[in-house]
mmCIF file of C-alpha atoms in Angstrom:
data_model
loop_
_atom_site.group_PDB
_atom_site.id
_atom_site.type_symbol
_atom_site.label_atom_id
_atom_site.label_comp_id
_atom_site.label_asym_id
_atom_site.label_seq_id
_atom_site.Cartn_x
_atom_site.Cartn_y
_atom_site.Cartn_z
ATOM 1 C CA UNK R 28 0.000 0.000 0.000
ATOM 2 C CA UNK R 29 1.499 3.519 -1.052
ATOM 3 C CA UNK R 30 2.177 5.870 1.934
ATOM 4 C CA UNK R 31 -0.082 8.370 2.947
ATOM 5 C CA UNK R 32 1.357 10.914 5.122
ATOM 6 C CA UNK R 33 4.924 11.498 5.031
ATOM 7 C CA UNK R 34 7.088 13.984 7.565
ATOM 8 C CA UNK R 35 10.039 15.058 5.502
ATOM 9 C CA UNK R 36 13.144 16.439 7.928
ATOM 10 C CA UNK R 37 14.752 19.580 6.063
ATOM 11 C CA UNK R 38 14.071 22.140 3.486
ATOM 12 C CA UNK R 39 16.889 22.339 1.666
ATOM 13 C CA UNK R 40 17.319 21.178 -1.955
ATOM 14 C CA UNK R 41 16.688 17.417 -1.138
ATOM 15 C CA UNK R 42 13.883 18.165 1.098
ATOM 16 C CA UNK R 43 12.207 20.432 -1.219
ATOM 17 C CA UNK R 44 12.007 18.149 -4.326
ATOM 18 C CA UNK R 45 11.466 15.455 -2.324
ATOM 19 C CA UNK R 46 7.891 17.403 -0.673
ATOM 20 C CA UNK R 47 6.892 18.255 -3.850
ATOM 21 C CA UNK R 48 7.306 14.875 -5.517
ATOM 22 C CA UNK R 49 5.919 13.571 -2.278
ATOM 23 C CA UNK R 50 2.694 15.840 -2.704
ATOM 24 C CA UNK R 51 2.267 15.881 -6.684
ATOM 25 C CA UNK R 52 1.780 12.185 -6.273
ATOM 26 C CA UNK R 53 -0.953 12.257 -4.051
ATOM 27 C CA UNK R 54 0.963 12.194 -0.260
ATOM 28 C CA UNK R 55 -0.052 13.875 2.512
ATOM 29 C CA UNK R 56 2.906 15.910 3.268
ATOM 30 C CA UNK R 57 4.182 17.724 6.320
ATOM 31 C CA UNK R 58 8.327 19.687 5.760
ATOM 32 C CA UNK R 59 10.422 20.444 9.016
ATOM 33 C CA UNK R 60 12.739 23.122 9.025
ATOM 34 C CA UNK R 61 14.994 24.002 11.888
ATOM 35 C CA UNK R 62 15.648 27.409 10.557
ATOM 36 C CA UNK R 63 12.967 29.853 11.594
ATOM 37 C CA UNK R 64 13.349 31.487 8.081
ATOM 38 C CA UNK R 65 13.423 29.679 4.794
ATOM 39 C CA UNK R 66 14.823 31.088 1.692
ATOM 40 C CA UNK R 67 17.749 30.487 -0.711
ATOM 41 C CA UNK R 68 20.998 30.965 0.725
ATOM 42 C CA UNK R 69 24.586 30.449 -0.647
ATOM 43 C CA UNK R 70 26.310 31.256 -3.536
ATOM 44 C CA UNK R 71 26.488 29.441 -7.169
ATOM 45 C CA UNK R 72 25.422 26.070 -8.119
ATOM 46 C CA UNK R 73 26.323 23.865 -10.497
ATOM 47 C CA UNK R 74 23.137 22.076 -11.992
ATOM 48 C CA UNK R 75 23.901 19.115 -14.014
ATOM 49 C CA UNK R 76 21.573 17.626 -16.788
ATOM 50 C CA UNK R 77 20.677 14.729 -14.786
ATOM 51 C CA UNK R 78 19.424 17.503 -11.956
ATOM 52 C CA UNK R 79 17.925 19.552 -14.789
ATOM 53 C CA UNK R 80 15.520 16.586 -15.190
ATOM 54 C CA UNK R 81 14.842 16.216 -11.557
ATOM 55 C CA UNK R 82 13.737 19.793 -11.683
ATOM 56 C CA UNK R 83 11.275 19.329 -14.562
ATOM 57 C CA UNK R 84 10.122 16.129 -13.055
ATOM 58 C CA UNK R 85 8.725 18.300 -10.104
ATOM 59 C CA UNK R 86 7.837 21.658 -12.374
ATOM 60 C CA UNK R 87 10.720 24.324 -11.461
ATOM 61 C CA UNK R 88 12.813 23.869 -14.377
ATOM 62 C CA UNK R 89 11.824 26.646 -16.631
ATOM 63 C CA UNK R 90 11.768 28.918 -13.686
ATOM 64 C CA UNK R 91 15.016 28.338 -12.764
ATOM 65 C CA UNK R 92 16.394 27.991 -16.421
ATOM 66 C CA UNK R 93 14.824 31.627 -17.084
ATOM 67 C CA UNK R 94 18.163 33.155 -14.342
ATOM 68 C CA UNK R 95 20.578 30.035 -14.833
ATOM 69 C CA UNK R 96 22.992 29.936 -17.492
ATOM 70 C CA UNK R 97 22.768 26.729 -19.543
ATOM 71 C CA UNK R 98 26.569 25.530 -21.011
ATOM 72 C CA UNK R 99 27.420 21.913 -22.722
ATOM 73 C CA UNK R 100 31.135 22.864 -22.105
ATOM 74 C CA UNK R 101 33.909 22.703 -19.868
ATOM 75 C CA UNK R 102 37.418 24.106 -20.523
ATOM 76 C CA UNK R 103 40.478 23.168 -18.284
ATOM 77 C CA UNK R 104 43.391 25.428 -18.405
ATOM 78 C CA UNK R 105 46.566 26.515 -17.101
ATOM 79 C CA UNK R 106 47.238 28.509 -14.044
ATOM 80 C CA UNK R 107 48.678 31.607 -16.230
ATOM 81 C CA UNK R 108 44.781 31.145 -18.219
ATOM 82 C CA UNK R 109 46.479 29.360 -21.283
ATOM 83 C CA UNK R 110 44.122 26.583 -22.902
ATOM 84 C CA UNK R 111 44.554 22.908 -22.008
ATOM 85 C CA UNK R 112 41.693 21.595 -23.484
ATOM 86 C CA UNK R 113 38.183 22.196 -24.169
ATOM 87 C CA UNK R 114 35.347 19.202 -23.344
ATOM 88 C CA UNK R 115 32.089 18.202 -24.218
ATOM 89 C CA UNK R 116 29.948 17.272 -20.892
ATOM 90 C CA UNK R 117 27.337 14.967 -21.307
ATOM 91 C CA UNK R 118 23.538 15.312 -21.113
ATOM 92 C CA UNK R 119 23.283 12.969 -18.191
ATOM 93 C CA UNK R 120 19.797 14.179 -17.951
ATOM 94 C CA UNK R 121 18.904 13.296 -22.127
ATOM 95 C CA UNK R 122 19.563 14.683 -25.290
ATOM 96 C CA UNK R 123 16.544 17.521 -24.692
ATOM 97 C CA UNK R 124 18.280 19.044 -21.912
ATOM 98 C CA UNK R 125 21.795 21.412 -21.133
ATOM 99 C CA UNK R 126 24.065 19.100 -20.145
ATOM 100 C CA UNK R 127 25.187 21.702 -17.231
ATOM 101 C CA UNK R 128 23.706 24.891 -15.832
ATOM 102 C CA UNK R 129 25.137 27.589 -13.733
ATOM 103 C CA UNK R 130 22.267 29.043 -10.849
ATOM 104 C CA UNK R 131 22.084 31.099 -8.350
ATOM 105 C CA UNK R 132 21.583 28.511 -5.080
ATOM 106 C CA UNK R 133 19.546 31.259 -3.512
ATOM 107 C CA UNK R 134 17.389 31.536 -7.258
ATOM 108 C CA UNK R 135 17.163 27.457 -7.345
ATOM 109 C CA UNK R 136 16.096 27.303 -3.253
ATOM 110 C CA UNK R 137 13.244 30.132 -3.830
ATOM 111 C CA UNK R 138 11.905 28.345 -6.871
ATOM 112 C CA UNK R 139 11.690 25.802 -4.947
ATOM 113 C CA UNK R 140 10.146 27.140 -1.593
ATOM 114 C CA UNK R 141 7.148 28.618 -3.640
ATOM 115 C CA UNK R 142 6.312 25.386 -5.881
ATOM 116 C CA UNK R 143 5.946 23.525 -2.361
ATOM 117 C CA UNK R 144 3.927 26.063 -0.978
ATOM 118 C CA UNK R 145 1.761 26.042 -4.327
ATOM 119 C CA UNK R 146 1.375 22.432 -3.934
ATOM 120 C CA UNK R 147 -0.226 23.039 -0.280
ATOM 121 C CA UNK R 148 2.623 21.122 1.713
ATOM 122 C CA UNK R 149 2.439 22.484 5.101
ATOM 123 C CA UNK R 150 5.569 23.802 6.235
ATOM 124 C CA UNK R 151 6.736 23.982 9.874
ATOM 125 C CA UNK R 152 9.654 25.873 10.397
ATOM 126 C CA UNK R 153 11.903 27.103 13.472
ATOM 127 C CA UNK R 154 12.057 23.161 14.705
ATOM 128 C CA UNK R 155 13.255 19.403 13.978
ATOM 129 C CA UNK R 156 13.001 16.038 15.093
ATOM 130 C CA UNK R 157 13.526 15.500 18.826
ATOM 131 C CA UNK R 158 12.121 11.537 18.964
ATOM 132 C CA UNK R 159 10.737 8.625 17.134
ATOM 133 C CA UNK R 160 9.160 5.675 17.642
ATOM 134 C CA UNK R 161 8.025 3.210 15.568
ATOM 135 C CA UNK R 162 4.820 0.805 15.141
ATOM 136 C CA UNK R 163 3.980 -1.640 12.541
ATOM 137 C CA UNK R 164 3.197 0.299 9.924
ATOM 138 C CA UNK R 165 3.504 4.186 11.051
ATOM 139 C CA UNK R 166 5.930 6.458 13.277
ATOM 140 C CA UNK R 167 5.178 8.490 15.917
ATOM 141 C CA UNK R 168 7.223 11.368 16.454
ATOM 142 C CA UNK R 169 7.918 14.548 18.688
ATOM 143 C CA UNK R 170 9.409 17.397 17.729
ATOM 144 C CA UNK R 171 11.675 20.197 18.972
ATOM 145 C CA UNK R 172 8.367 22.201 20.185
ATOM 146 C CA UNK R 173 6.892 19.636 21.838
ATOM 147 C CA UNK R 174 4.298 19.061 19.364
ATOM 148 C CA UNK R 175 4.016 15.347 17.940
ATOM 149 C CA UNK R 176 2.889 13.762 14.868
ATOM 150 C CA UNK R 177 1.928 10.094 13.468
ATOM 151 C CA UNK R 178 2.957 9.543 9.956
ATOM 152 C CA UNK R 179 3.738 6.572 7.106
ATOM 153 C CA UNK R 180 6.973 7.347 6.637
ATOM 154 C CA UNK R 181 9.815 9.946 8.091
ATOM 155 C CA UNK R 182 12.883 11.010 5.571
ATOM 156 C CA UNK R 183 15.766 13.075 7.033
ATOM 157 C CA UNK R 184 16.720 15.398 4.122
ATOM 158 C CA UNK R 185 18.977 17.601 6.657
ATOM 159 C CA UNK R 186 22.277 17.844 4.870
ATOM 160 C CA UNK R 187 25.686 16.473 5.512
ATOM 161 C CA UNK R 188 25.424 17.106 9.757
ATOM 162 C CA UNK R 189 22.204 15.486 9.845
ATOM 163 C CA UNK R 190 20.738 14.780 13.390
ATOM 164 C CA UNK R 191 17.928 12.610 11.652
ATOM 165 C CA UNK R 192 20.915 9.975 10.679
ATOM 166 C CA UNK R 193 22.166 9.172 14.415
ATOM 167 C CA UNK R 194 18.352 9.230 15.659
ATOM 168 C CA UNK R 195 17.527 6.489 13.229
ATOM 169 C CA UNK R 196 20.811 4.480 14.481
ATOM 170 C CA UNK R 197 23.529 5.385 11.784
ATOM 171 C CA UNK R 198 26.643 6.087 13.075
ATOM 172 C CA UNK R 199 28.475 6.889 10.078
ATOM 173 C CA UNK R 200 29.928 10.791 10.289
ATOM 174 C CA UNK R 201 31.322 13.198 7.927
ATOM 175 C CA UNK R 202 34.885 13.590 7.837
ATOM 176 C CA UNK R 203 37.301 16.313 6.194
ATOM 177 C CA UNK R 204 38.623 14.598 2.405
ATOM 178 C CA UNK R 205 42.080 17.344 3.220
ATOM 179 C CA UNK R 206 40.951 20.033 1.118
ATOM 180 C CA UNK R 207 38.976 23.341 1.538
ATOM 181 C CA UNK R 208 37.208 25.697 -0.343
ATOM 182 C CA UNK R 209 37.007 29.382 -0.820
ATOM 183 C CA UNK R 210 34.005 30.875 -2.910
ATOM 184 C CA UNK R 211 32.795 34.531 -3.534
ATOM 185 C CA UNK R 212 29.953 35.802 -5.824
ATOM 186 C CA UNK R 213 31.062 38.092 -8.471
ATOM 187 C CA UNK R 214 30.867 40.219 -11.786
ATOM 188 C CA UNK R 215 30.253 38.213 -14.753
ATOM 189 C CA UNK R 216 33.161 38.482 -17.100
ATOM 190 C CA UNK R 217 31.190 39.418 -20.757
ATOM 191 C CA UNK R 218 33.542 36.698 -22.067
ATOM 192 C CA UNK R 219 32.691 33.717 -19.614
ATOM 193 C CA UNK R 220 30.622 31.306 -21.355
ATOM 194 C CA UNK R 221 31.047 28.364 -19.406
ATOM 195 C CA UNK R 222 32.464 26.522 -16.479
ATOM 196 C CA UNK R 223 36.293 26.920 -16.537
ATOM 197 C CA UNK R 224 38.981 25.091 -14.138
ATOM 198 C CA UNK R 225 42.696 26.295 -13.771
ATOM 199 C CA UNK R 226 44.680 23.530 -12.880
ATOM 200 C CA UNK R 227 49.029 23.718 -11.823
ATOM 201 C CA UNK R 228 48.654 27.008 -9.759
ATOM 202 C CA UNK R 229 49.561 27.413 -5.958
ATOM 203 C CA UNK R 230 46.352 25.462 -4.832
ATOM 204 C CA UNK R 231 44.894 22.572 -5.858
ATOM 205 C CA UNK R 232 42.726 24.343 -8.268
ATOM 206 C CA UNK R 233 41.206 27.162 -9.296
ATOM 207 C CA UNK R 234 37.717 27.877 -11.182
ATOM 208 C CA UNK R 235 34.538 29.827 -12.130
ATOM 209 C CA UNK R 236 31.280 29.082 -13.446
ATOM 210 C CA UNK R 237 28.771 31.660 -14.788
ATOM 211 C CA UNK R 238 25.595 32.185 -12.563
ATOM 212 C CA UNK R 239 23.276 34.617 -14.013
ATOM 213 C CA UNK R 240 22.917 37.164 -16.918
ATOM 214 C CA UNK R 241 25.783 39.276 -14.660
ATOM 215 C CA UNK R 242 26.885 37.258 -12.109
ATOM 216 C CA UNK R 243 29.590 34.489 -11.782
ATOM 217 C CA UNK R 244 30.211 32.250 -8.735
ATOM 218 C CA UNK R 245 34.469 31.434 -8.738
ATOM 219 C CA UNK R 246 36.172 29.265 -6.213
ATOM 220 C CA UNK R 247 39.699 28.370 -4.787
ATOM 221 C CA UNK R 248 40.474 24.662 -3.564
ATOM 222 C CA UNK R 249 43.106 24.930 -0.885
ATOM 223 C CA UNK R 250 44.625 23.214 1.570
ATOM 224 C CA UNK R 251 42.954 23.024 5.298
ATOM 225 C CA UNK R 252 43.615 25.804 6.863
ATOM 226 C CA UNK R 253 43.035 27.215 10.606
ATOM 227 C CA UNK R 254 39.741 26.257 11.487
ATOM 228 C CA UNK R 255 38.615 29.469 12.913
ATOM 229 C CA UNK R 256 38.165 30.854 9.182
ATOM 230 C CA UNK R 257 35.223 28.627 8.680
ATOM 231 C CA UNK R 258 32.010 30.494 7.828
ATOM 232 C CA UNK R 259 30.794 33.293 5.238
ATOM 233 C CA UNK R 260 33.000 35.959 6.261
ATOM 234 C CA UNK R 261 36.176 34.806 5.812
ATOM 235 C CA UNK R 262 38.778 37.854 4.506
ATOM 236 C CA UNK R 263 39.261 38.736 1.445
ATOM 237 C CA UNK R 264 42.665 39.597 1.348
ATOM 238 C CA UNK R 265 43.536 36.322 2.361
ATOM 239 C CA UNK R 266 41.669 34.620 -0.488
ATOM 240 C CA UNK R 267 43.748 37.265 -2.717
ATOM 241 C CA UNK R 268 47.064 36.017 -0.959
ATOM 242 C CA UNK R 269 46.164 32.358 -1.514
ATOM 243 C CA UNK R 270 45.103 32.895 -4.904
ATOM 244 C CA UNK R 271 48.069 35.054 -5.999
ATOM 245 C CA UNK R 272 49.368 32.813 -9.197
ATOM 246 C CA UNK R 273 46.507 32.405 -10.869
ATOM 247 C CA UNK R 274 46.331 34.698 -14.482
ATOM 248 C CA UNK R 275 43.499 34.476 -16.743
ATOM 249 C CA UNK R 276 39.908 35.362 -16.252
ATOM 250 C CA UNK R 277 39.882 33.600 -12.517
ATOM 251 C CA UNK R 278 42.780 36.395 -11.684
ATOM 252 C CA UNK R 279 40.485 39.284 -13.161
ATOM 253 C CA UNK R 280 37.913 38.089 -11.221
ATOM 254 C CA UNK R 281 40.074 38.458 -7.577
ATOM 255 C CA UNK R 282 41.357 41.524 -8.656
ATOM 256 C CA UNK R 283 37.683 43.157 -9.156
ATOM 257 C CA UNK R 284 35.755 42.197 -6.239
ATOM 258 C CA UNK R 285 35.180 45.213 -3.826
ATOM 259 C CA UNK R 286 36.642 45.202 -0.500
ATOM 260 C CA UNK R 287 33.332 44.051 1.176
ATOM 261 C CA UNK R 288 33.160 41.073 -1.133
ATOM 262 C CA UNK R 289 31.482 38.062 1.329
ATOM 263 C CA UNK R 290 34.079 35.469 1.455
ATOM 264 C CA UNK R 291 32.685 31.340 1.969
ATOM 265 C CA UNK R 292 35.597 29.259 3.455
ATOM 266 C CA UNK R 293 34.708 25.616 4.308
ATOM 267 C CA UNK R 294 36.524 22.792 4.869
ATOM 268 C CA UNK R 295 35.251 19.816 2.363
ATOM 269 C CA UNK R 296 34.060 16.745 4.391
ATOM 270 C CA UNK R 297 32.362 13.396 2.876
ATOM 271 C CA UNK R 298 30.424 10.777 3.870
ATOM 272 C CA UNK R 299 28.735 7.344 2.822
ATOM 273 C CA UNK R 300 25.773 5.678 4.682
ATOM 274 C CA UNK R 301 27.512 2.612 2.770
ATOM 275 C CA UNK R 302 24.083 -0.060 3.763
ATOM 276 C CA UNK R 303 20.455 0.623 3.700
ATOM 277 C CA UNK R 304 19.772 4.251 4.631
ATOM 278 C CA UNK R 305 16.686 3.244 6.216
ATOM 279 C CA UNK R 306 15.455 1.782 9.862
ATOM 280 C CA UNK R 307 11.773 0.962 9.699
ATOM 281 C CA UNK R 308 9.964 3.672 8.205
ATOM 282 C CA UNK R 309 12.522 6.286 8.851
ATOM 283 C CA UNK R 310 15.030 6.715 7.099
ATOM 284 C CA UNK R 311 17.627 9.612 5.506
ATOM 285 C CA UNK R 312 18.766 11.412 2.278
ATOM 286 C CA UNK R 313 20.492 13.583 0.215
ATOM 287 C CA UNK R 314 23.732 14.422 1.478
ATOM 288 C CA UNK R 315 22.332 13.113 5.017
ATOM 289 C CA UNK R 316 23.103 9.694 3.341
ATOM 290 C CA UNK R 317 26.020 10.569 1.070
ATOM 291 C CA UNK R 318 27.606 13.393 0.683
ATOM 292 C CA UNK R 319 30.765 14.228 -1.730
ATOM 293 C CA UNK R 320 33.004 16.797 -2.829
ATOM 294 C CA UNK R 321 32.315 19.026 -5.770
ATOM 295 C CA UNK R 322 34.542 17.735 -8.037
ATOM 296 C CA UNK R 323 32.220 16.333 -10.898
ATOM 297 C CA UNK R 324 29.224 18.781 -9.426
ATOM 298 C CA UNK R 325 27.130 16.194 -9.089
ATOM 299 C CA UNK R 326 26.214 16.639 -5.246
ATOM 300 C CA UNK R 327 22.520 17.961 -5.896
ATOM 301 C CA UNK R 328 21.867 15.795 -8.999
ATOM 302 C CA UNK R 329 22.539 12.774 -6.813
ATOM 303 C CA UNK R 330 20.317 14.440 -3.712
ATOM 304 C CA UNK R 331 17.487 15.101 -6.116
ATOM 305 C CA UNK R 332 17.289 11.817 -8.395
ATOM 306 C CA UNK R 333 17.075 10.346 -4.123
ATOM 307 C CA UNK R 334 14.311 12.463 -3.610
ATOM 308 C CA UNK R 335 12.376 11.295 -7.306
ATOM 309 C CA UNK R 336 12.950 8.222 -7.482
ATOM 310 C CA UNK R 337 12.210 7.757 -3.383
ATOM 311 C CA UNK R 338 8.846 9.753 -4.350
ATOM 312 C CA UNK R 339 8.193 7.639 -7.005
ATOM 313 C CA UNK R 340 8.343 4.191 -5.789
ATOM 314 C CA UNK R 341 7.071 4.744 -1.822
ATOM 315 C CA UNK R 342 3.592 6.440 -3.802
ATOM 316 C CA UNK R 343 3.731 3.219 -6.652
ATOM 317 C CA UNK R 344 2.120 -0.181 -6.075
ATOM 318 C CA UNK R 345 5.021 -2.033 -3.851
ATOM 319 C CA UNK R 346 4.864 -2.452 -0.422
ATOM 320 C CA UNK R 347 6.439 0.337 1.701
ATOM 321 C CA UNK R 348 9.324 -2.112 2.889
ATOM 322 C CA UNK R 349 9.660 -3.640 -0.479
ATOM 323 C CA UNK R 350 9.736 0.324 -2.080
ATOM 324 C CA UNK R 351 12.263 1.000 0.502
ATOM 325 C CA UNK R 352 14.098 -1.862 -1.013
ATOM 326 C CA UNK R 353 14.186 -0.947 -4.383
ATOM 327 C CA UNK R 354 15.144 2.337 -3.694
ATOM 328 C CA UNK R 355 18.675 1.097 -1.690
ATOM 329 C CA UNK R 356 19.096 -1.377 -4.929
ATOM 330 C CA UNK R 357 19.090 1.209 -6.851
ATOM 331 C CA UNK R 358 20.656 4.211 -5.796
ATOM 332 C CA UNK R 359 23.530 3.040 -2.909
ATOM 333 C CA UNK R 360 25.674 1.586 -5.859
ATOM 334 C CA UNK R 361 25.562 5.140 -8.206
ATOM 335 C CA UNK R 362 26.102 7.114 -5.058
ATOM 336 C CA UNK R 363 28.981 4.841 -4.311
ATOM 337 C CA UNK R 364 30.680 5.012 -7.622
ATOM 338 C CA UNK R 365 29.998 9.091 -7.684
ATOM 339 C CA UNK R 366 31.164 10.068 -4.237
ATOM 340 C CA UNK R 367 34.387 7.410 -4.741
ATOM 341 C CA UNK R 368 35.418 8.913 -8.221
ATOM 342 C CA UNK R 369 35.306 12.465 -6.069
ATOM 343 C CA UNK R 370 37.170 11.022 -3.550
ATOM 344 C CA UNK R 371 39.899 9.860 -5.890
ATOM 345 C CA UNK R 372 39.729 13.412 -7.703
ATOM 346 C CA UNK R 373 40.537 15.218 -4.453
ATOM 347 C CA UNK R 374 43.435 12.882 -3.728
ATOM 348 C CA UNK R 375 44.648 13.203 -7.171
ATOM 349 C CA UNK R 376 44.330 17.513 -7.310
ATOM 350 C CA UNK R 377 45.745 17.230 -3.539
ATOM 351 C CA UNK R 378 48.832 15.012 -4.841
ATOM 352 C CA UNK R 379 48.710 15.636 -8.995
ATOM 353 C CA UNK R 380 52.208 13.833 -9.406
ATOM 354 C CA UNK R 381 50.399 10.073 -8.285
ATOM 355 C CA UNK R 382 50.629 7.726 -10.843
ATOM 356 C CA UNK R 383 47.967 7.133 -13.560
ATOM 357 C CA UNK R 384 46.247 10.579 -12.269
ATOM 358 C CA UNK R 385 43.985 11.740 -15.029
ATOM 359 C CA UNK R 386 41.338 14.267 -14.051
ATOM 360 C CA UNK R 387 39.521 15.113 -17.147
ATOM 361 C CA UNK R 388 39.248 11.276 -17.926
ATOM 362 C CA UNK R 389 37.858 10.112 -14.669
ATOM 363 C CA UNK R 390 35.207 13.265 -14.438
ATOM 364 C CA UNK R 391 34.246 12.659 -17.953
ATOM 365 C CA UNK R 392 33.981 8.670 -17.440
ATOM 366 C CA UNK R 393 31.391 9.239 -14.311
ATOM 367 C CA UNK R 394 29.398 11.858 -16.251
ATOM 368 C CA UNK R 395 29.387 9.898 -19.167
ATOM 369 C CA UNK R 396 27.985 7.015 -16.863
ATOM 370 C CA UNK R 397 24.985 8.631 -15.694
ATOM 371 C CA UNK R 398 23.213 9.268 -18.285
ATOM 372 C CA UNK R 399 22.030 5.782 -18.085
ATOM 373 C CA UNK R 400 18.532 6.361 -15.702
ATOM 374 C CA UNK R 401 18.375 6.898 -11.954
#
């Protein structure tokens, strides 16, 4: 019997497909935010074809194609800006379809906020998840407010520090992959056409996509550094110190932002839920379940083919427990592959002299992989 009433744990990307999927199939469906305000936040996205189609499965895409900027390129070049090469991405999400797109997260997020409002999900925000307990066939659950709830099912959809995952009784953990990442909303160079990577500099890399009709989103992958940096506000002028090497567009780019330029400096951290992501009839998503770094930018296109195909299959015909099933068969081993190609990308930009690295063959060997369905 399809599920009726589903609590889903986070409103982020994975939680908002996932709600709206959820809802356009007929589910009764409740979304729990822990922020008290929810809106798009963050800086640039990278939207691959196989997300593209996600997007028009739940009807956002030509919203958010009317601000993105839609490329089917990717050029890799030299620290200095000289051209290695120049590659074809594939159109993991079909023929019909950019095979890559450059958003605005906080453009993507609102698109997405309104279509689950228009689709009457009720939205709780300003709390989470503080117990479950399951039954044969439902879970009962209390939340930070002391309100409860009965429902069907319960997906945690609350990123890469999920609570939802140790309530449920995972104990896997994110843990840093020895690289970090700088990344700063800028000016759109009238020459930038597509995603561009500068590999050989000081850091491990260096790169820029374009975002909007005058806005680019460009990024530095560094080593860890002091962890007290960590957060939007890191300073500029040390991005421009660590950066210093790199010619090019990417060095226009640091040399134009204004002084009060909001700086992102994370440290990138990974992690697998590497058996079934699900206890009962709770269970978690997205980068709750895997998370990887954004080396082949396929982070949100793997959190929103979850939250489809998950949609799909706990609404069809099958059993709850046998849907549940289906859904591990079928997405733990392309979440595996993804997230251990990006693994083996990070080791190979932190140490580029290791034998048989090849970037642009291993990036274009996953893409090229997943265009076969979700």
């Amino acid at each position: 019997m399809p599920v009726q009433k589903v609590l889903v744990v986070g409103g982020g990307i994975t939680g908002s497909v996932l709600s709206l999927a959820l809802a356009q199939r007929g589910a009764d469906v409740e979304l729990v935010e822990i922020s008290p305000q929810w809106f798009g936040v963050g800086h640039g996205i990278t939207v691959q074809g196989n997300a593209l189609k996600a997007l028009r499965s739940v009807g956002v895409l030509d919203r958010v194609l009317r601000r993105a900027v839609p490329f089917d390129i990717m050029r890799l070049r030299r620290a200095d800006g000289s051209l290695i090469s120049e590659l074809p991405t594939p159109h993991t999400g079909g023929p019909d379809l950019p095979s890559t797109a450059g958003a605005l997260r906080s453009d993507l997020q609102d698109a997405l906020c309104d279509a689950v409002y228009a689709q009457g999900v009720r939205v709780r925000l300003g709390l989470s998840v503080d117990r479950l307990q399951q039954s044969p066939g439902h879970v009962d659950v209390s939340f930070t407010d002391g309100s409860t709830g009965r429902y069907d099912l319960v997906v945690g959809a609350d990123g890469i520090n999920s609570s939802m995952r140790a309530l449920i009784g995972l104990s896997q953990r994110p843990h840093p992959v020895g690289m970090s990442i700088f990344r700063v909303v800028a000016e759109r160079p009238a020459g930038m056409d597509c995603a561009e990577v500068y590999y050989g500099g000081p850091r491990f890399k260096a790169g820029y996509s374009p975002i909007s009709a005058d806005r680019c989103y460009a990024y530095l992958l560094d080593e860890n550094l002091d962890a007290s940096l960590i957060g939007p506000r890191a300073p500029l002028s040390l991005l421009r110190e660590r950066a210093a090497g790199y010619g090019g567009m990417w060095g226009e780019i640091i040399a134009s932002l204004p002084d009060d330029t909001a700086v992102d400096y994370r440290w990138i951290e990974a992690v697998l839920v590497d058996e079934a992501w699900h206890r009962g009839r709770a269970m978690v998503v997205g980068d709750a379940a895997h998370a990887c770094p954004p080396l082949i930018a396929q982070g949100a296109a793997m959190c929103m083919e979850d939250a489809v195909l998950l949609a799909t299959l706990v609404t069809g015909e099958l059993p709850v427990e046998r849907a549940l099933d289906e859904f591990m068969a079928r997405r733990l081993p392309r979440v595996r592959m993804v997230l251990e190609n990006s693994l083996r990308l990070a080791e190979w930009e932190i140490d580029p002299a290791t034998p048989g690295a090849d970037p642009a063959r291993i990036m274009s060997e996953t893409l090229q992989s997943l265009t076969a369905a979700a």
